[in-house]
Short mmCIF file of C-alpha atoms and ligand atoms in Angstrom, two decimals:
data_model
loop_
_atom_site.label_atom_id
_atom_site.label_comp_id
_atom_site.label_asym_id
_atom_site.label_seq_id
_atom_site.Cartn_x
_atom_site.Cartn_y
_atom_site.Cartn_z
CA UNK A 1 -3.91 -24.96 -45.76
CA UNK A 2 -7.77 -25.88 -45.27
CA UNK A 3 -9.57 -23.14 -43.31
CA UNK A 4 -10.79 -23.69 -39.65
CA UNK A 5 -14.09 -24.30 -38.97
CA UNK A 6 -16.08 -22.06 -37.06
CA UNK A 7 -15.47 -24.21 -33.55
CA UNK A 8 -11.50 -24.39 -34.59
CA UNK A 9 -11.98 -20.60 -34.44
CA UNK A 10 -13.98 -20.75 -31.11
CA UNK A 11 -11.04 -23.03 -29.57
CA UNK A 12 -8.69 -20.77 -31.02
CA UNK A 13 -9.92 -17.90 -29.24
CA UNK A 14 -10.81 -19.14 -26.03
CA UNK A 15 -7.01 -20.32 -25.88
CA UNK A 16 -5.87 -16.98 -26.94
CA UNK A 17 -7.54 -15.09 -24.20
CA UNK A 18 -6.67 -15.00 -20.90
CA UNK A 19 -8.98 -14.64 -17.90
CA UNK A 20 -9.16 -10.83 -16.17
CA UNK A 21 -7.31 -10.74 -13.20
CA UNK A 22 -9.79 -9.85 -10.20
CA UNK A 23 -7.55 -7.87 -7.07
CA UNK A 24 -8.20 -7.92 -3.29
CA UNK A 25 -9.87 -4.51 -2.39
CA UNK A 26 -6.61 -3.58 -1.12
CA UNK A 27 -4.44 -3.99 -4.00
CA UNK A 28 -7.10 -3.04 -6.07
CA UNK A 29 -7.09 0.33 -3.89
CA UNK A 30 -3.34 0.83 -4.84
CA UNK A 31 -3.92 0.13 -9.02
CA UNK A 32 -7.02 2.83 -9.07
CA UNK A 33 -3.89 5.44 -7.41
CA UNK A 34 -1.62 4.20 -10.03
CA UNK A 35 -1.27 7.20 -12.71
CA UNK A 36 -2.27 6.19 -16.29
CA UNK A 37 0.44 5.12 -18.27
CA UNK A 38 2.92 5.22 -15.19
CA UNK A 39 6.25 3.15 -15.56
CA UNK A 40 5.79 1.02 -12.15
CA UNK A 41 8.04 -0.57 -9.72
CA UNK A 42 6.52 -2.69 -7.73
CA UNK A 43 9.07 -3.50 -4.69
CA UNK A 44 8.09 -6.98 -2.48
CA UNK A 45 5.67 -8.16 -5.28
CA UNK A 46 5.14 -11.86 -4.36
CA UNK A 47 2.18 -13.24 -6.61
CA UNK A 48 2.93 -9.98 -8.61
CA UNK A 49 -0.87 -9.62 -9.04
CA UNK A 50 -0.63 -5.96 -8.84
CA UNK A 51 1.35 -5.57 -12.07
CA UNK A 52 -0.37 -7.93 -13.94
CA UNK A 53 -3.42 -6.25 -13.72
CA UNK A 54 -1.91 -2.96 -14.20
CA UNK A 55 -0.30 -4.29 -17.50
CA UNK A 56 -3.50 -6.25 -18.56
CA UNK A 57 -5.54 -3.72 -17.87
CA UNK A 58 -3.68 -1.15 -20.18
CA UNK A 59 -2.95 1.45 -16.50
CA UNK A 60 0.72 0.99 -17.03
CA UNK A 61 3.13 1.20 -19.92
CA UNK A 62 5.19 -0.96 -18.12
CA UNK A 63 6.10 -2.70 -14.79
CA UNK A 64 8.85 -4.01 -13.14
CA UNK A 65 8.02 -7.15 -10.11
CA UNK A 66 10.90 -7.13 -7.78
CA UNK A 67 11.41 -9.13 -4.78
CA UNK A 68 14.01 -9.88 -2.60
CA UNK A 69 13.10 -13.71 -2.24
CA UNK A 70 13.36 -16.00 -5.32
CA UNK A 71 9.88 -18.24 -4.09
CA UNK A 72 8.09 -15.11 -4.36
CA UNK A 73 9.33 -14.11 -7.56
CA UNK A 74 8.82 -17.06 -9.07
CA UNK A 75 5.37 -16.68 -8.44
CA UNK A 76 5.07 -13.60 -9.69
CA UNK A 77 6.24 -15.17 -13.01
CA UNK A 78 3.75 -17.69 -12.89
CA UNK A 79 1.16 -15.34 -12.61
CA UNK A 80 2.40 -13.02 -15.34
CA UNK A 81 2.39 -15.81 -17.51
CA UNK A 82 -1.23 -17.25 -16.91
CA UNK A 83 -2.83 -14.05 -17.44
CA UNK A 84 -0.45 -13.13 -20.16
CA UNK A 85 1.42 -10.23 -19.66
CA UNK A 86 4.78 -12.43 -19.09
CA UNK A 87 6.65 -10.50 -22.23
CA UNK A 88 5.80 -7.45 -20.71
CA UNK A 89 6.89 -7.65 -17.25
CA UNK A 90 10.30 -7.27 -15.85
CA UNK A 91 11.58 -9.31 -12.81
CA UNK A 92 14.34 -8.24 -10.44
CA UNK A 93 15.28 -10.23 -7.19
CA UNK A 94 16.66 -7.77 -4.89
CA UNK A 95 16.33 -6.15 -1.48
CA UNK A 96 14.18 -3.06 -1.72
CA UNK A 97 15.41 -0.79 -4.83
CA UNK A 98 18.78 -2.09 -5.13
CA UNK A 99 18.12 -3.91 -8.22
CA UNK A 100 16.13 -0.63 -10.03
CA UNK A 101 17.28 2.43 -11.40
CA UNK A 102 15.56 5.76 -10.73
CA UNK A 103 15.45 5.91 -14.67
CA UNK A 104 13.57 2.90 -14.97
CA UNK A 105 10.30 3.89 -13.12
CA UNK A 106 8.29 6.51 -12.05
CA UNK A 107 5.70 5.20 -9.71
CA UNK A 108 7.51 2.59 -7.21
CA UNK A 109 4.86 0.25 -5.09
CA UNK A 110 5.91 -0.97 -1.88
CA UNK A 111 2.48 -2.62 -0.25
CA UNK A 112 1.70 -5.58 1.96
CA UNK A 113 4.72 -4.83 4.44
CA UNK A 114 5.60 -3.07 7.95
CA UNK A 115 5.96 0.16 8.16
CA UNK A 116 9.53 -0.31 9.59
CA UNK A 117 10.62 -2.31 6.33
CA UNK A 118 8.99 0.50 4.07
CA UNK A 119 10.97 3.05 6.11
CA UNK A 120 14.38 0.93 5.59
CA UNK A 121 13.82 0.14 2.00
CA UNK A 122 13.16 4.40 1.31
CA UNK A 123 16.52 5.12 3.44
CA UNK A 124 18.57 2.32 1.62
CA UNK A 125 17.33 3.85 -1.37
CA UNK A 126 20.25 6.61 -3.11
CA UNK A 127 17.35 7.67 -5.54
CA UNK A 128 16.10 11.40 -6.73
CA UNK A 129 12.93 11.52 -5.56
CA UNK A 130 11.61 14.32 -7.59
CA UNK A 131 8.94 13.14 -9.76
CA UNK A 132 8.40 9.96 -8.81
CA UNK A 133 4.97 9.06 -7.15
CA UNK A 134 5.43 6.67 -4.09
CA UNK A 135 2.56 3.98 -3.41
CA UNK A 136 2.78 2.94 0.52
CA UNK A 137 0.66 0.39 2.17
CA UNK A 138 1.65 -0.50 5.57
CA UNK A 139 0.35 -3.38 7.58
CA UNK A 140 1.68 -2.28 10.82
CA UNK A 141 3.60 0.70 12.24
CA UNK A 142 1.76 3.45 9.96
CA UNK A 143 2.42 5.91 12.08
CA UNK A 144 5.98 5.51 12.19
CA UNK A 145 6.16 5.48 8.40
CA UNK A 146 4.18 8.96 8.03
CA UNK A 147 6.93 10.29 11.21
CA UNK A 148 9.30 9.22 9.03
CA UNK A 149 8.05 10.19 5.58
CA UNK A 150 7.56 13.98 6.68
CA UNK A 151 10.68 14.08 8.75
CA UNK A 152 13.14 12.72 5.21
CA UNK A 153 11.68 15.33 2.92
CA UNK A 154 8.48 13.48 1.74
CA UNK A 155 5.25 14.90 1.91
CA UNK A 156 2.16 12.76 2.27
CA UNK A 157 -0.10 14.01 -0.88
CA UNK A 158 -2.95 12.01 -0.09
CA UNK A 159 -4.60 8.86 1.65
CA UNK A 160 -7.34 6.69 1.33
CA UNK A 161 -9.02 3.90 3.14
CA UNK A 162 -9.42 0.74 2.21
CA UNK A 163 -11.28 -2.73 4.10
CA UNK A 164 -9.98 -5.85 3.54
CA UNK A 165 -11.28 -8.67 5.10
CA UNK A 166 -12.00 -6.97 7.96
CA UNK A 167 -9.50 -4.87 8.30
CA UNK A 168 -9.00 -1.37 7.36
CA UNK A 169 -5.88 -0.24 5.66
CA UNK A 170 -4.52 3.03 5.00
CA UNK A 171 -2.90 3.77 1.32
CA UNK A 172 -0.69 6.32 1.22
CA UNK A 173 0.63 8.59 -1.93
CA UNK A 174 3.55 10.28 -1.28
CA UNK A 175 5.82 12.42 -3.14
CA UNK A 176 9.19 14.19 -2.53
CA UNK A 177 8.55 18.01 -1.13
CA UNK A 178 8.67 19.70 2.07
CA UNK A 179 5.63 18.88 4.66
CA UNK A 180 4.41 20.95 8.13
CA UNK A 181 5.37 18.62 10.95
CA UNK A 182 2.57 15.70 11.74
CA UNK A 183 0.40 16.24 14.33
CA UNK A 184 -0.04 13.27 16.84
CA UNK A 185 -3.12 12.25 15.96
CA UNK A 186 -1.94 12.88 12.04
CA UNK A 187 0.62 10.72 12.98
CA UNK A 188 -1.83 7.41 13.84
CA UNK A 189 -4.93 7.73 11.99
CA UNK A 190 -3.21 9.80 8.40
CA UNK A 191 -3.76 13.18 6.59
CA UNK A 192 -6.92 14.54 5.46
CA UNK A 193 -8.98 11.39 6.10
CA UNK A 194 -11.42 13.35 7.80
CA UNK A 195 -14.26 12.82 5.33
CA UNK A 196 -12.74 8.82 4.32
CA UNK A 197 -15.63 6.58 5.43
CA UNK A 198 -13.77 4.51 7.41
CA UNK A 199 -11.87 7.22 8.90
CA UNK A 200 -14.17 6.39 12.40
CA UNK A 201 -13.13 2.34 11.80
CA UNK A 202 -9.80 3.29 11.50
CA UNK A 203 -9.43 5.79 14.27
CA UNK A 204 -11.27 3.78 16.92
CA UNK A 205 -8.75 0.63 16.34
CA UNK A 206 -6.12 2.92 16.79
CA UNK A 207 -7.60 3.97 19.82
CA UNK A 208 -7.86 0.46 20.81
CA UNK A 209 -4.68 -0.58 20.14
CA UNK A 210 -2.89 3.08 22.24
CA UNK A 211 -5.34 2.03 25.05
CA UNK A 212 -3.76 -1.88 24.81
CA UNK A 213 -0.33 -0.46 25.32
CA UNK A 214 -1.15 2.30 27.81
CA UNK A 215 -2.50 -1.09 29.94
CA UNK A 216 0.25 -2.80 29.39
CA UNK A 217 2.66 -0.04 31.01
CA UNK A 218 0.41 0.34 33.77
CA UNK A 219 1.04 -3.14 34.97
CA UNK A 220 5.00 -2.73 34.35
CA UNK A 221 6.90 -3.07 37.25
CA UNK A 222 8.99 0.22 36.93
CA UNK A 223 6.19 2.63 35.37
CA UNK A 224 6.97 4.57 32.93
CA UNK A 225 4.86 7.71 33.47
CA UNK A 226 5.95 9.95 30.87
CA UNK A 227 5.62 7.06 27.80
CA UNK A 228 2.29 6.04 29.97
CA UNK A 229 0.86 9.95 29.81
CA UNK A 230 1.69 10.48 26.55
CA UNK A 231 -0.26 7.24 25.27
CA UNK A 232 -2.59 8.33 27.02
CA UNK A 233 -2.59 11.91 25.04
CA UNK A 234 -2.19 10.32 21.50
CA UNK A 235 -5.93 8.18 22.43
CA UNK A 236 -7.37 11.64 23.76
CA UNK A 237 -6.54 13.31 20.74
CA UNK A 238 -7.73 10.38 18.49
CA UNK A 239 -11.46 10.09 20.59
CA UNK A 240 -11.32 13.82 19.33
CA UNK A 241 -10.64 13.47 15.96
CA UNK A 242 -13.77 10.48 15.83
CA UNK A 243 -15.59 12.90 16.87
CA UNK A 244 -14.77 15.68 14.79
CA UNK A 245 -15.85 13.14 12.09
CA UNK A 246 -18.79 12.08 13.62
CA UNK A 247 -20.08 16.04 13.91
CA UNK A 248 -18.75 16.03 9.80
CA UNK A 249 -20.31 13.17 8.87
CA UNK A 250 -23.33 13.46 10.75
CA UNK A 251 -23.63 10.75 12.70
CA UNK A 252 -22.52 12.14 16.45
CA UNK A 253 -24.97 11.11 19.28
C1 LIG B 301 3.29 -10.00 2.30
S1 LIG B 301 4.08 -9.88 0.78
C2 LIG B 301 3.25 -8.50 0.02
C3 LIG B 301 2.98 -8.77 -1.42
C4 LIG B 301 2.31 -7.63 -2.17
N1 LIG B 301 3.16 -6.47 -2.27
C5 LIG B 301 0.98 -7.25 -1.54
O1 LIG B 301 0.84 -6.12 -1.09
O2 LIG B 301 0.09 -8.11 -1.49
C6 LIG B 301 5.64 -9.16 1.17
C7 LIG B 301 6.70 -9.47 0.11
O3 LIG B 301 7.77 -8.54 0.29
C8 LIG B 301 8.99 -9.22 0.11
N2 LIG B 301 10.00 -8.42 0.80
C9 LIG B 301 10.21 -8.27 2.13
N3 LIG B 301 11.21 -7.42 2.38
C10 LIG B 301 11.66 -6.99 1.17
C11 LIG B 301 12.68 -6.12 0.75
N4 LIG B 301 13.48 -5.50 1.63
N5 LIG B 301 12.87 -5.90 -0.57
C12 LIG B 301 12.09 -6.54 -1.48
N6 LIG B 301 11.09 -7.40 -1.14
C13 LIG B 301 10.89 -7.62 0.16
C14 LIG B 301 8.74 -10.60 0.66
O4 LIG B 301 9.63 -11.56 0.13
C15 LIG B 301 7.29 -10.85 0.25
O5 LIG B 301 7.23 -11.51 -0.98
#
């Protein structure tokens, strides 16, 4: 067989390689607090960008894309396949962790959903927690997921902060163990975000959105004064907390 020439090589290459996948800040958020060589479930994948990179970039030994929607996982496959980590990934379409054993992964991903949906895929879940590092990323209802976390023996290890276009997430690493109850303004804004940079960001649209409801009660026909004064309390508590932050961070006025 006659020997390429150099461009034959070239093409050769080129075809060979695949382009780096690039994440949003916020998923890329969740891969940097993915442990090295962590066997990953990600749970409500859709493009299954997340596990692609994890696999292409060498984080993961392996991953598993699950959704509960075909569409989405069919994406996922697409995605796995143009940046070439299709042989390595595993797809499962099912609700939650229905479809996964506990033996099959230690780090399980659920990102990009309500809190409420987190909370019902962990309940639905009949898995051993111990030793297995939990990945959450709510878009809404974050403080119902940390209620819940710490009340279904799950303690909330650490958080971190994350802006995506223009909005700033909370990403949450959780493991099983026993946790103090919340406090209230734990509760809305996280744990031990004091010195996060966008702990003040996040706090303050908190605020925003506990003053929005505490309006919206106050113009209810039958007034709810106890749900009304205890809004009220949570945005108190959360103006503190800013400004506890502000005094840390040096920037209080
Ligand atoms: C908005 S996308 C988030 C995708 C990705 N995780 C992210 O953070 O960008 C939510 C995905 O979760 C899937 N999903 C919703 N409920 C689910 C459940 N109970 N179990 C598995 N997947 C679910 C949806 O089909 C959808 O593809």
């Amino acid at each position: 067989m006659p020997k390429p020439t150099n461009d034959e090589w070239g093409k050769a290459h080129t075809d060979d390689v695949c382009a780096l996948l690039r994440l949003t800040p916020r998923l890329q958020c969740i891969a940097d607090r993915v442990p090295e060589g962590a066997r990953i479930a990600d749970v409500g994948t859709d493009h299954g960008y997340l596990p692609a990179y994890l696999l292409q970039s060498g984080r993961v030994a392996c991953a598993i894309a699950s959704d509960i929607n075909a569409a989405p996982l069919a994406r996922a496959k697409r995605t796995a396949a143009k940046y070439g980590v299709a042989e390595r990934m595993d797809f499962r379409l099912c609700a939650g962790l229905d479809g996964i054993l506990r033996a099959e992964a230690d780090t399980v991903v659920i990102a990009g959903m309500g809190g409420e949906t987190i909370v019902s895929i962990l309940d639905a879940a009949a898995w051993d927690w111990r030793g297995v590092t939990l990945l959450l990323q709510p878009m809404t209802k974050a403080e119902l997921l940390r209620r819940w976390l710490t009340g279904h023996g799950f303690r909330i290890a650490a958080e971190r902060l994350v802006r995506d276009r223009g909005t700033v997430y909370a990403v949450l690493t959780v493991t099983a163990g026993a946790s103090a109850p919340l406090t209230n303004a734990e509760a809305w804004c996280g744990v031990g975000l004091l010195h996060d940079p966008l702990y003040r960001e996040y706090a303050l649209a908190r605020v925003k959105k506990l003053e929005r409801a505490a309006a919206g009660l106050r113009q209810a026909k039958d007034l709810d004064s106890a749900q009304l004064a205890a809004l009220e309390a949570d945005a108190a508590a959360l103006k503190e907390c800013v400004k506890e932050w502000e005094d840390a961070n040096g920037t209080g006025h």
